[in-house]
PDB file of C-alpha atoms and ligand atoms in Angstrom:
ATOM      1  CA  MET M  42       6.415   4.651  11.477  1.00 60.00           C
ATOM      2  CA  ALA M  43       8.205   1.630  10.003  1.00 73.00           C
ATOM      3  CA  ASN M  44      10.053  -0.806  12.191  1.00 92.00           C
ATOM      4  CA  LEU M  45      13.791  -1.082  11.973  1.00 97.00           C
ATOM      5  CA  VAL M  46      15.156  -4.559  12.612  1.00 98.00           C
ATOM      6  CA  ILE M  47      18.921  -4.760  12.977  1.00 98.00           C
ATOM      7  CA  ASP M  48      20.028  -8.230  12.011  1.00 98.00           C
ATOM      8  CA  SER M  49      22.632  -9.959  14.149  1.00 97.00           C
ATOM      9  CA  ARG M  50      24.064 -13.418  14.735  1.00 96.00           C
ATOM     10  CA  GLU M  51      22.102 -13.565  18.008  1.00 97.00           C
ATOM     11  CA  ILE M  52      18.819 -13.680  16.066  1.00 97.00           C
ATOM     12  CA  PRO M  53      18.414 -17.284  14.893  1.00 97.00           C
ATOM     13  CA  GLN M  54      15.000 -16.994  13.220  1.00 98.00           C
ATOM     14  CA  TYR M  55      12.385 -14.384  12.373  1.00 98.00           C
ATOM     15  CA  SER M  56       8.610 -14.735  12.696  1.00 98.00           C
ATOM     16  CA  VAL M  57       6.356 -12.975  10.177  1.00 98.00           C
ATOM     17  CA  GLU M  58       5.160 -10.623  12.934  1.00 98.00           C
ATOM     18  CA  SER M  59       8.698  -9.611  13.871  1.00 97.00           C
ATOM     19  CA  VAL M  60       9.494  -8.372  10.342  1.00 98.00           C
ATOM     20  CA  LEU M  61       6.110  -7.146   9.111  1.00 98.00           C
ATOM     21  CA  ASP M  62       6.377  -3.595   7.766  1.00 98.00           C
ATOM     22  CA  ALA M  63      10.029  -3.590   8.783  1.00 98.00           C
ATOM     23  CA  VAL M  64      13.278  -2.635   7.126  1.00 98.00           C
ATOM     24  CA  ILE M  65      15.816  -5.271   8.068  1.00 98.00           C
ATOM     25  CA  TRP M  66      19.298  -3.804   8.163  1.00 98.00           C
ATOM     26  CA  GLY M  67      21.597  -6.645   7.250  1.00 98.00           C
ATOM     27  CA  ASP M  68      23.130  -8.784   4.546  1.00 98.00           C
ATOM     28  CA  ALA M  69      20.396 -10.532   2.560  1.00 98.00           C
ATOM     29  CA  LEU M  70      22.572 -13.618   2.283  1.00 98.00           C
ATOM     30  CA  GLU M  71      22.497 -13.912   6.087  1.00 98.00           C
ATOM     31  CA  VAL M  72      18.950 -12.690   6.707  1.00 98.00           C
ATOM     32  CA  LEU M  73      17.104 -14.715   4.060  1.00 98.00           C
ATOM     33  CA  PRO M  74      17.714 -18.163   5.615  1.00 98.00           C
ATOM     34  CA  LYS M  75      16.163 -16.881   8.862  1.00 98.00           C
ATOM     35  CA  LEU M  76      12.878 -15.729   7.299  1.00 98.00           C
ATOM     36  CA  PRO M  77       9.831 -18.017   7.507  1.00 98.00           C
ATOM     37  CA  ASP M  78       8.587 -20.295   4.702  1.00 98.00           C
ATOM     38  CA  GLU M  79       5.720 -19.000   2.591  1.00 98.00           C
ATOM     39  CA  MET M  80       5.681 -15.482   4.034  1.00 98.00           C
ATOM     40  CA  ALA M  81       5.412 -13.393   0.862  1.00 98.00           C
ATOM     41  CA  ASP M  82       2.507 -12.850  -1.550  1.00 98.00           C
ATOM     42  CA  MET M  83       4.772 -11.057  -4.003  1.00 98.00           C
ATOM     43  CA  VAL M  84       8.500 -10.483  -4.344  1.00 99.00           C
ATOM     44  CA  PHE M  85      10.224  -7.628  -6.146  1.00 98.00           C
ATOM     45  CA  ILE M  86      13.963  -7.968  -6.757  1.00 98.00           C
ATOM     46  CA  ASP M  87      16.071  -5.172  -8.200  1.00 98.00           C
ATOM     47  CA  PRO M  88      19.522  -6.740  -7.901  1.00 98.00           C
ATOM     48  CA  PRO M  89      22.958  -5.296  -8.595  1.00 97.00           C
ATOM     49  CA  TYR M  90      23.422  -4.939 -12.362  1.00 95.00           C
ATOM     50  CA  PHE M  91      27.092  -6.014 -12.426  1.00 93.00           C
ATOM     51  CA  LEU M  92      27.766  -3.230 -14.922  1.00 87.00           C
ATOM     52  CA  GLN M  93      31.495  -3.974 -15.109  1.00 78.00           C
ATOM     53  CA  LEU M  94      32.350  -0.342 -15.775  1.00 70.00           C
ATOM     54  CA  PRO M  95      35.778   0.363 -17.256  1.00 67.00           C
ATOM     55  CA  GLN M  96      38.500   1.647 -14.882  1.00 58.00           C
ATOM     56  CA  LYS M  97      38.680   4.859 -16.892  1.00 57.00           C
ATOM     57  CA  ARG M  98      35.572   6.957 -16.425  1.00 58.00           C
ATOM     58  CA  LEU M  99      33.717   7.614 -19.679  1.00 57.00           C
ATOM     59  CA  LEU M 100      33.351  11.226 -20.780  1.00 57.00           C
ATOM     60  CA  ARG M 101      30.435  12.480 -22.818  1.00 58.00           C
ATOM     61  CA  TRP M 102      31.488  13.418 -26.306  1.00 55.00           C
ATOM     62  CA  LYS M 103      31.710  17.190 -26.878  1.00 58.00           C
ATOM     63  CA  VAL M 104      30.437  18.295 -23.442  1.00 58.00           C
ATOM     64  CA  LYS M 105      33.055  16.145 -21.630  1.00 59.00           C
ATOM     65  CA  THR M 106      30.972  15.561 -18.541  1.00 60.00           C
ATOM     66  CA  ILE M 107      31.319  12.198 -16.826  1.00 54.00           C
ATOM     67  CA  VAL M 108      28.898   9.430 -17.837  1.00 55.00           C
ATOM     68  CA  GLU M 109      27.223   8.288 -14.628  1.00 60.00           C
ATOM     69  CA  GLY M 110      26.885   4.564 -14.142  1.00 66.00           C
ATOM     70  CA  VAL M 111      26.694   2.411 -11.042  1.00 74.00           C
ATOM     71  CA  ASP M 112      30.146   2.599  -9.509  1.00 76.00           C
ATOM     72  CA  GLU M 113      29.235   1.433  -6.006  1.00 86.00           C
ATOM     73  CA  ASP M 114      30.921  -1.530  -4.297  1.00 89.00           C
ATOM     74  CA  TRP M 115      27.650  -3.400  -4.116  1.00 92.00           C
ATOM     75  CA  ASP M 116      27.585  -3.616  -7.922  1.00 90.00           C
ATOM     76  CA  LYS M 117      31.028  -5.222  -8.163  1.00 91.00           C
ATOM     77  CA  PHE M 118      31.581  -8.971  -8.486  1.00 94.00           C
ATOM     78  CA  GLU M 119      34.730 -10.905  -9.353  1.00 93.00           C
ATOM     79  CA  SER M 120      33.247 -12.735 -12.311  1.00 94.00           C
ATOM     80  CA  PHE M 121      30.018 -13.819 -13.958  1.00 95.00           C
ATOM     81  CA  GLU M 122      30.270 -16.989 -11.875  1.00 96.00           C
ATOM     82  CA  SER M 123      30.315 -15.096  -8.586  1.00 96.00           C
ATOM     83  CA  TYR M 124      27.453 -12.878  -9.778  1.00 97.00           C
ATOM     84  CA  ASP M 125      25.437 -15.950 -10.765  1.00 97.00           C
ATOM     85  CA  GLN M 126      26.139 -17.549  -7.392  1.00 98.00           C
ATOM     86  CA  PHE M 127      24.835 -14.455  -5.607  1.00 98.00           C
ATOM     87  CA  ILE M 128      21.640 -14.461  -7.690  1.00 98.00           C
ATOM     88  CA  ILE M 129      21.126 -18.222  -7.281  1.00 98.00           C
ATOM     89  CA  THR M 130      21.454 -17.992  -3.484  1.00 98.00           C
ATOM     90  CA  ILE M 131      18.939 -15.169  -3.322  1.00 98.00           C
ATOM     91  CA  LEU M 132      16.476 -16.822  -5.705  1.00 98.00           C
ATOM     92  CA  LYS M 133      16.556 -20.183  -3.897  1.00 98.00           C
ATOM     93  CA  GLU M 134      15.774 -18.577  -0.551  1.00 98.00           C
ATOM     94  CA  VAL M 135      13.146 -16.300  -2.034  1.00 98.00           C
ATOM     95  CA  LYS M 136      11.404 -19.283  -3.600  1.00 98.00           C
ATOM     96  CA  ARG M 137      11.082 -20.875  -0.167  1.00 98.00           C
ATOM     97  CA  ILE M 138       9.784 -17.602   1.290  1.00 98.00           C
ATOM     98  CA  MET M 139       7.114 -17.215  -1.435  1.00 98.00           C
ATOM     99  CA  LYS M 140       3.579 -18.474  -0.768  1.00 98.00           C
ATOM    100  CA  ALA M 141       2.334 -21.178  -3.145  1.00 98.00           C
ATOM    101  CA  ARG M 142       0.515 -18.678  -5.390  1.00 98.00           C
ATOM    102  CA  ALA M 143       2.971 -15.817  -4.984  1.00 98.00           C
ATOM    103  CA  THR M 144       4.607 -14.157  -7.958  1.00 98.00           C
ATOM    104  CA  ILE M 145       8.092 -12.727  -8.357  1.00 99.00           C
ATOM    105  CA  TRP M 146       9.335  -9.762 -10.374  1.00 99.00           C
ATOM    106  CA  CYS M 147      13.029  -9.334 -11.247  1.00 98.00           C
ATOM    107  CA  ILE M 148      14.187  -6.184 -12.975  1.00 98.00           C
ATOM    108  CA  GLY M 149      17.421  -5.609 -14.868  1.00 98.00           C
ATOM    109  CA  THR M 150      19.139  -4.334 -17.986  1.00 97.00           C
ATOM    110  CA  TYR M 151      20.870  -6.189 -20.824  1.00 96.00           C
ATOM    111  CA  HIS M 152      23.885  -6.508 -18.502  1.00 95.00           C
ATOM    112  CA  ASN M 153      22.188  -8.949 -16.156  1.00 97.00           C
ATOM    113  CA  ILE M 154      18.578  -9.766 -17.004  1.00 98.00           C
ATOM    114  CA  HIS M 155      19.367 -12.559 -19.476  1.00 98.00           C
ATOM    115  CA  ARG M 156      21.519 -14.334 -16.894  1.00 98.00           C
ATOM    116  CA  ILE M 157      18.773 -13.887 -14.299  1.00 98.00           C
ATOM    117  CA  GLY M 158      16.113 -15.287 -16.641  1.00 98.00           C
ATOM    118  CA  LYS M 159      18.215 -18.355 -17.351  1.00 98.00           C
ATOM    119  CA  LEU M 160      18.931 -18.901 -13.655  1.00 98.00           C
ATOM    120  CA  MET M 161      15.247 -18.533 -12.797  1.00 98.00           C
ATOM    121  CA  GLN M 162      14.319 -21.189 -15.329  1.00 98.00           C
ATOM    122  CA  ASP M 163      17.104 -23.453 -14.066  1.00 98.00           C
ATOM    123  CA  LEU M 164      15.645 -23.132 -10.563  1.00 98.00           C
ATOM    124  CA  GLY M 165      12.175 -24.129 -11.770  1.00 98.00           C
ATOM    125  CA  PHE M 166      10.482 -20.733 -11.796  1.00 98.00           C
ATOM    126  CA  TRP M 167       7.857 -20.447 -14.531  1.00 98.00           C
ATOM    127  CA  ILE M 168       8.028 -17.177 -16.428  1.00 98.00           C
ATOM    128  CA  LEU M 169       4.630 -15.566 -17.036  1.00 98.00           C
ATOM    129  CA  ASN M 170       5.820 -12.498 -18.919  1.00 98.00           C
ATOM    130  CA  ASP M 171       8.624 -10.130 -19.467  1.00 98.00           C
ATOM    131  CA  VAL M 172       7.581  -6.509 -19.311  1.00 98.00           C
ATOM    132  CA  ILE M 173       9.603  -3.920 -21.178  1.00 97.00           C
ATOM    133  CA  TRP M 174       9.923  -0.615 -19.378  1.00 98.00           C
ATOM    134  CA  VAL M 175      10.561   2.074 -22.002  1.00 97.00           C
ATOM    135  CA  LYS M 176      12.249   5.033 -20.340  1.00 96.00           C
ATOM    136  CA  THR M 177      10.729   8.155 -21.828  1.00 95.00           C
ATOM    137  CA  ASN M 178      13.643  10.286 -20.604  1.00 92.00           C
ATOM    138  CA  ALA M 179      16.556   7.888 -21.159  1.00 90.00           C
ATOM    139  CA  MET M 180      20.125   9.178 -21.020  1.00 83.00           C
ATOM    140  CA  PRO M 181      21.316   9.603 -24.659  1.00 83.00           C
ATOM    141  CA  ASN M 182      24.343   7.689 -25.935  1.00 80.00           C
ATOM    142  CA  TRP M 183      26.505  10.586 -27.138  1.00 77.00           C
ATOM    143  CA  LEU M 184      29.341   8.322 -28.253  1.00 77.00           C
ATOM    144  CA  ASN M 185      27.306   7.220 -31.272  1.00 81.00           C
ATOM    145  CA  VAL M 186      28.802   3.756 -31.228  1.00 86.00           C
ATOM    146  CA  ARG M 187      25.634   1.911 -30.281  1.00 88.00           C
ATOM    147  CA  PHE M 188      21.945   2.432 -29.559  1.00 92.00           C
ATOM    148  CA  THR M 189      20.801   4.585 -26.685  1.00 92.00           C
ATOM    149  CA  ASN M 190      19.680   2.019 -24.164  1.00 93.00           C
ATOM    150  CA  ALA M 191      16.187   3.141 -23.207  1.00 96.00           C
ATOM    151  CA  THR M 192      14.733   0.010 -21.647  1.00 97.00           C
ATOM    152  CA  GLU M 193      14.810  -2.238 -18.619  1.00 98.00           C
ATOM    153  CA  THR M 194      13.165  -5.635 -18.519  1.00 98.00           C
ATOM    154  CA  LEU M 195      11.023  -7.029 -15.742  1.00 98.00           C
ATOM    155  CA  ILE M 196      10.629 -10.801 -15.586  1.00 98.00           C
ATOM    156  CA  TRP M 197       7.391 -11.868 -13.912  1.00 98.00           C
ATOM    157  CA  ALA M 198       7.183 -15.480 -12.743  1.00 98.00           C
ATOM    158  CA  VAL M 199       5.610 -18.029 -10.410  1.00 98.00           C
ATOM    159  CA  LYS M 200       7.398 -20.707  -8.396  1.00 98.00           C
ATOM    160  CA  ASP M 201       6.791 -23.438 -10.953  1.00 98.00           C
ATOM    161  CA  LYS M 202       4.722 -24.398 -13.968  1.00 98.00           C
ATOM    162  CA  SER M 203       1.901 -25.933 -11.905  1.00 98.00           C
ATOM    163  CA  VAL M 204       0.981 -22.692 -10.096  1.00 98.00           C
ATOM    164  CA  LYS M 205      -2.558 -21.481 -10.809  1.00 96.00           C
ATOM    165  CA  GLY M 206      -4.658 -18.774  -9.201  1.00 97.00           C
ATOM    166  CA  TYR M 207      -1.937 -16.146  -8.784  1.00 98.00           C
ATOM    167  CA  THR M 208      -3.069 -12.519  -8.680  1.00 98.00           C
ATOM    168  CA  PHE M 209      -3.312 -10.709 -12.006  1.00 98.00           C
ATOM    169  CA  ASN M 210      -5.542  -7.663 -11.908  1.00 97.00           C
ATOM    170  CA  ALA M 211      -6.221  -7.551 -15.638  1.00 95.00           C
ATOM    171  CA  GLU M 212      -8.414  -4.456 -15.508  1.00 94.00           C
ATOM    172  CA  ILE M 213      -5.617  -2.458 -13.872  1.00 95.00           C
ATOM    173  CA  ALA M 214      -3.050  -3.882 -16.288  1.00 95.00           C
ATOM    174  CA  ARG M 215      -5.218  -2.689 -19.173  1.00 94.00           C
ATOM    175  CA  ARG M 216      -5.428   0.747 -17.635  1.00 92.00           C
ATOM    176  CA  PHE M 217      -1.637   1.043 -17.817  1.00 91.00           C
ATOM    177  CA  SER M 218      -1.573   0.007 -21.482  1.00 86.00           C
ATOM    178  CA  LYS M 219      -2.058   2.241 -24.475  1.00 79.00           C
ATOM    179  CA  GLY M 220      -4.713   0.194 -26.252  1.00 79.00           C
ATOM    180  CA  LYS M 221      -7.462  -2.117 -25.056  1.00 84.00           C
ATOM    181  CA  LEU M 222      -5.096  -5.013 -24.411  1.00 90.00           C
ATOM    182  CA  ALA M 223      -2.922  -5.290 -21.343  1.00 93.00           C
ATOM    183  CA  ILE M 224       0.310  -5.347 -23.325  1.00 95.00           C
ATOM    184  CA  ASN M 225       3.737  -5.914 -21.805  1.00 96.00           C
ATOM    185  CA  VAL M 226       5.222  -2.522 -22.626  1.00 96.00           C
ATOM    186  CA  TRP M 227       5.222   0.300 -20.103  1.00 96.00           C
ATOM    187  CA  GLU M 228       6.301   3.834 -20.894  1.00 96.00           C
ATOM    188  CA  LEU M 229       7.501   5.705 -17.854  1.00 96.00           C
ATOM    189  CA  PRO M 230      10.190   8.269 -17.031  1.00 96.00           C
ATOM    190  CA  ILE M 231      13.153   7.370 -14.836  1.00 95.00           C
ATOM    191  CA  CYS M 232      13.167   8.813 -11.348  1.00 94.00           C
ATOM    192  CA  ILE M 233      14.080  12.514 -11.475  1.00 93.00           C
ATOM    193  CA  GLY M 234      13.142  15.830  -9.871  1.00 93.00           C
ATOM    194  CA  GLU M 235      11.800  15.983  -6.348  1.00 93.00           C
ATOM    195  CA  GLU M 236      11.230  12.247  -6.151  1.00 95.00           C
ATOM    196  CA  ARG M 237      14.961  11.577  -6.607  1.00 96.00           C
ATOM    197  CA  LEU M 238      16.677  11.438  -3.224  1.00 96.00           C
ATOM    198  CA  LYS M 239      19.813  13.544  -2.783  1.00 95.00           C
ATOM    199  CA  ASP M 240      22.713  13.321  -0.364  1.00 93.00           C
ATOM    200  CA  GLY M 241      24.149  16.212   1.686  1.00 91.00           C
ATOM    201  CA  GLN M 242      26.051  17.493  -1.386  1.00 92.00           C
ATOM    202  CA  GLY M 243      22.973  17.501  -3.599  1.00 92.00           C
ATOM    203  CA  LYS M 244      24.139  14.407  -5.516  1.00 92.00           C
ATOM    204  CA  LYS M 245      21.968  11.346  -6.156  1.00 94.00           C
ATOM    205  CA  LEU M 246      21.754   9.360  -2.927  1.00 95.00           C
ATOM    206  CA  HIS M 247      21.326   6.086  -4.805  1.00 94.00           C
ATOM    207  CA  PRO M 248      22.334   5.436  -8.424  1.00 93.00           C
ATOM    208  CA  THR M 249      19.385   3.197  -9.290  1.00 94.00           C
ATOM    209  CA  GLN M 250      16.381   4.508  -7.348  1.00 97.00           C
ATOM    210  CA  LYS M 251      13.297   3.237  -9.174  1.00 98.00           C
ATOM    211  CA  PRO M 252      10.291   5.484  -9.866  1.00 97.00           C
ATOM    212  CA  LYS M 253       7.321   4.975  -7.591  1.00 97.00           C
ATOM    213  CA  ALA M 254       5.060   4.826 -10.647  1.00 96.00           C
ATOM    214  CA  LEU M 255       6.828   1.633 -11.767  1.00 97.00           C
ATOM    215  CA  LEU M 256       6.282  -0.066  -8.416  1.00 98.00           C
ATOM    216  CA  GLU M 257       2.683   1.093  -8.378  1.00 96.00           C
ATOM    217  CA  ARG M 258       2.035  -0.824 -11.568  1.00 97.00           C
ATOM    218  CA  VAL M 259       3.805  -3.927 -10.294  1.00 98.00           C
ATOM    219  CA  ILE M 260       2.029  -3.923  -6.950  1.00 98.00           C
ATOM    220  CA  LEU M 261      -1.442  -3.006  -8.173  1.00 97.00           C
ATOM    221  CA  ILE M 262      -1.356  -5.624 -10.918  1.00 97.00           C
ATOM    222  CA  SER M 263      -0.001  -8.540  -8.902  1.00 98.00           C
ATOM    223  CA  THR M 264      -1.227  -8.099  -5.308  1.00 98.00           C
ATOM    224  CA  LYS M 265      -4.344  -7.443  -3.243  1.00 97.00           C
ATOM    225  CA  GLU M 266      -4.790  -5.108  -0.297  1.00 97.00           C
ATOM    226  CA  GLY M 267      -3.310  -6.641   2.846  1.00 97.00           C
ATOM    227  CA  ASP M 268      -0.803  -8.801   0.929  1.00 98.00           C
ATOM    228  CA  ILE M 269       2.856  -8.981   1.964  1.00 98.00           C
ATOM    229  CA  VAL M 270       5.322  -7.585  -0.584  1.00 98.00           C
ATOM    230  CA  PHE M 271       8.933  -8.646  -0.051  1.00 98.00           C
ATOM    231  CA  ASP M 272      12.053  -6.900  -1.380  1.00 98.00           C
ATOM    232  CA  PRO M 273      15.367  -8.438  -0.278  1.00 98.00           C
ATOM    233  CA  LEU M 274      17.572  -5.758  -1.947  1.00 98.00           C
ATOM    234  CA  ALA M 275      15.605  -2.659  -1.056  1.00 98.00           C
ATOM    235  CA  GLY M 276      17.902   0.281  -1.864  1.00 98.00           C
ATOM    236  CA  THR M 277      15.969   3.436  -0.996  1.00 98.00           C
ATOM    237  CA  GLY M 278      12.849   1.432  -0.171  1.00 98.00           C
ATOM    238  CA  THR M 279      10.670   2.341  -3.153  1.00 98.00           C
ATOM    239  CA  THR M 280       8.917  -1.032  -2.933  1.00 98.00           C
ATOM    240  CA  GLY M 281       7.915  -0.638   0.717  1.00 98.00           C
ATOM    241  CA  VAL M 282       6.882   2.986   0.339  1.00 97.00           C
ATOM    242  CA  VAL M 283       4.546   2.199  -2.548  1.00 97.00           C
ATOM    243  CA  ALA M 284       3.252  -0.980  -0.881  1.00 97.00           C
ATOM    244  CA  LYS M 285       2.270   1.046   2.181  1.00 96.00           C
ATOM    245  CA  CYS M 286       0.604   3.771   0.076  1.00 95.00           C
ATOM    246  CA  LEU M 287      -1.496   1.028  -1.524  1.00 96.00           C
ATOM    247  CA  ASN M 288      -2.490  -0.641   1.775  1.00 96.00           C
ATOM    248  CA  ARG M 289      -0.186  -3.618   1.413  1.00 97.00           C
ATOM    249  CA  HIS M 290       2.391  -4.833   3.931  1.00 98.00           C
ATOM    250  CA  PHE M 291       6.077  -4.994   3.159  1.00 98.00           C
ATOM    251  CA  VAL M 292       9.270  -6.642   4.357  1.00 98.00           C
ATOM    252  CA  MET M 293      12.554  -5.200   3.083  1.00 98.00           C
ATOM    253  CA  ILE M 294      16.251  -5.992   3.534  1.00 98.00           C
ATOM    254  CA  GLU M 295      19.084  -3.572   2.796  1.00 98.00           C
ATOM    255  CA  LYS M 296      22.702  -3.743   3.892  1.00 98.00           C
ATOM    256  CA  ARG M 297      23.965  -0.159   3.505  1.00 97.00           C
ATOM    257  CA  GLN M 298      23.276   2.150   6.392  1.00 97.00           C
ATOM    258  CA  GLU M 299      22.614   5.299   4.344  1.00 96.00           C
ATOM    259  CA  TYR M 300      20.028   3.474   2.254  1.00 97.00           C
ATOM    260  CA  VAL M 301      18.363   1.992   5.345  1.00 98.00           C
ATOM    261  CA  GLU M 302      18.117   5.509   6.755  1.00 97.00           C
ATOM    262  CA  ALA M 303      16.623   6.687   3.459  1.00 97.00           C
ATOM    263  CA  CYS M 304      14.031   3.879   3.607  1.00 98.00           C
ATOM    264  CA  LEU M 305      12.995   4.873   7.122  1.00 97.00           C
ATOM    265  CA  LYS M 306      12.803   8.560   6.251  1.00 96.00           C
ATOM    266  CA  ARG M 307      10.686   7.878   3.185  1.00 97.00           C
ATOM    267  CA  LEU M 308       8.407   5.564   5.137  1.00 96.00           C
ATOM    268  CA  SER M 309       7.781   8.341   7.643  1.00 94.00           C
ATOM    269  CA  GLN M 310       7.324  11.115   5.060  1.00 93.00           C
ATOM    270  CA  GLU M 311       5.880   9.688   1.854  1.00 91.00           C
ATOM    271  CA  ILE M 312       3.136   7.357   3.031  1.00 85.00           C
ATOM    272  CA  THR M 313       0.478   9.995   3.421  1.00 68.00           C
ATOM    273  CA  GLN M 314       0.644  10.976  -0.245  1.00 60.00           C
ATOM    274  CA  PRO M 315      -2.272   9.654  -2.302  1.00 57.00           C
ATOM    275  CA  ALA M 316      -1.428   6.793  -4.636  1.00 58.00           C
ATOM    276  CA  LEU M 317      -0.206   8.215  -7.937  1.00 57.00           C
ATOM    277  CA  TRP M 318      -1.973   5.667 -10.084  1.00 54.00           C
ATOM    278  CA  ARG M 319      -5.333   7.339  -9.558  1.00 50.00           C
ATOM    279  CA  SER M 320      -4.156  10.265 -11.644  1.00 43.00           C
ATOM    280  CA  ASP M 321      -3.490   7.787 -14.484  1.00 47.00           C
ATOM    281  CA  GLU M 322      -7.184   6.844 -14.676  1.00 44.00           C
ATOM    282  CA  LYS M 323      -8.640   7.380 -18.101  1.00 39.00           C
TER     283      LYS M 323
HETATM  284  C1  SAM G 217      19.593  -1.926  -7.678  1.00 83.56           C
HETATM  285  S1  SAM G 217      19.607  -1.447  -6.025  1.00 83.56           S
HETATM  286  C2  SAM G 217      17.901  -1.409  -5.543  1.00 83.56           C
HETATM  287  C3  SAM G 217      17.277  -0.042  -5.750  1.00 83.56           C
HETATM  288  C4  SAM G 217      15.847   0.056  -5.238  1.00 83.56           C
HETATM  289  N1  SAM G 217      14.939  -0.722  -6.033  1.00 83.56           N
HETATM  290  C5  SAM G 217      15.372   1.494  -5.148  1.00 83.56           C
HETATM  291  O1  SAM G 217      14.335   1.854  -5.758  1.00 83.56           O
HETATM  292  O2  SAM G 217      16.005   2.298  -4.472  1.00 83.56           O
HETATM  293  C6  SAM G 217      20.235  -2.874  -5.229  1.00 83.56           C
HETATM  294  C7  SAM G 217      20.439  -2.720  -3.742  1.00 83.56           C
HETATM  295  O3  SAM G 217      20.843  -3.977  -3.206  1.00 83.56           O
HETATM  296  C8  SAM G 217      21.648  -3.718  -2.068  1.00 83.56           C
HETATM  297  N2  SAM G 217      22.411  -4.945  -1.795  1.00 83.56           N
HETATM  298  C9  SAM G 217      23.355  -5.511  -2.562  1.00 83.56           C
HETATM  299  N3  SAM G 217      23.805  -6.642  -2.003  1.00 83.56           N
HETATM  300  C10 SAM G 217      23.101  -6.798  -0.847  1.00 83.56           C
HETATM  301  C11 SAM G 217      23.089  -7.795   0.161  1.00 83.56           C
HETATM  302  N4  SAM G 217      23.915  -8.850   0.129  1.00 83.56           N
HETATM  303  N5  SAM G 217      22.235  -7.650   1.206  1.00 83.56           N
HETATM  304  C12 SAM G 217      21.399  -6.583   1.264  1.00 83.56           C
HETATM  305  N6  SAM G 217      21.365  -5.600   0.340  1.00 83.56           N
HETATM  306  C13 SAM G 217      22.197  -5.708  -0.706  1.00 83.56           C
HETATM  307  C14 SAM G 217      22.511  -2.540  -2.486  1.00 83.56           C
HETATM  308  O4  SAM G 217      23.022  -1.850  -1.369  1.00 83.56           O
HETATM  309  C15 SAM G 217      21.521  -1.724  -3.321  1.00 83.56           C
HETATM  310  O5  SAM G 217      20.949  -0.695  -2.557  1.00 83.56           O
END
């Protein structure tokens, strides 16, 4: 069973032990400064996309059903400047929390990933790769006014240019590639079917739940057993669930109660499943 840590003003500082394998329920902007230096072996950040959806909901051409985006409050920011400030604050704290040889993954779409890449470079992170996730079951663009957006980009980086000896399990990376080379293109479906969490009305519990298979690749390639994987914007807790399945530790932060509850439920129900990546073996 995972620990639940409820953040409060009365807690001035956290030790590694007090947050190990825990979901911290709180605002990352308040929790991060209280976490210890050099705690994490790897960080995965799946931040708000700042989709800036139009006021009027888009209807699919012909079928007239509503185009689903991310309409939640947590994805709304006043301006690019306020979005950038949010990302900068998170990245600065995360950099302090990363061990010297730790790596960081940030995922996003064309809406936000270019800003994030620029901000990472401004903060001194050294980008090792970008990995293109090709969604094999992407939602079609019925409006026919632009391409169907079928990709997300993951930026993989170290704290600065001087970092050597970070974990890259090349053999596993090759296994996830089509040819002999460990290329930076991954083909995977988005999270659907039984894996997709639903609310009481049968609707998606979270608009951007990531597939476990994506996190399996990230974690297997860039960590070792026993490492600490940190996710400061955890959503439904995919990162922690997969970390645990693969015998890694996790620390996660999430501010919305229903998502924290989803994390805890998943951590009590999904950990016993065998790691999916074994079925990918060639
Ligand atoms: C893109 S989602 C992450 C989805 C996650 N990777 C998953 O598989 O479910 C971003 C999450 O960040 C959370 N969030 C946004 N701002 C936050 C903050 N200041 N503190 C903690 N969580 C925050 C949102 O509630 C949302 O669940």
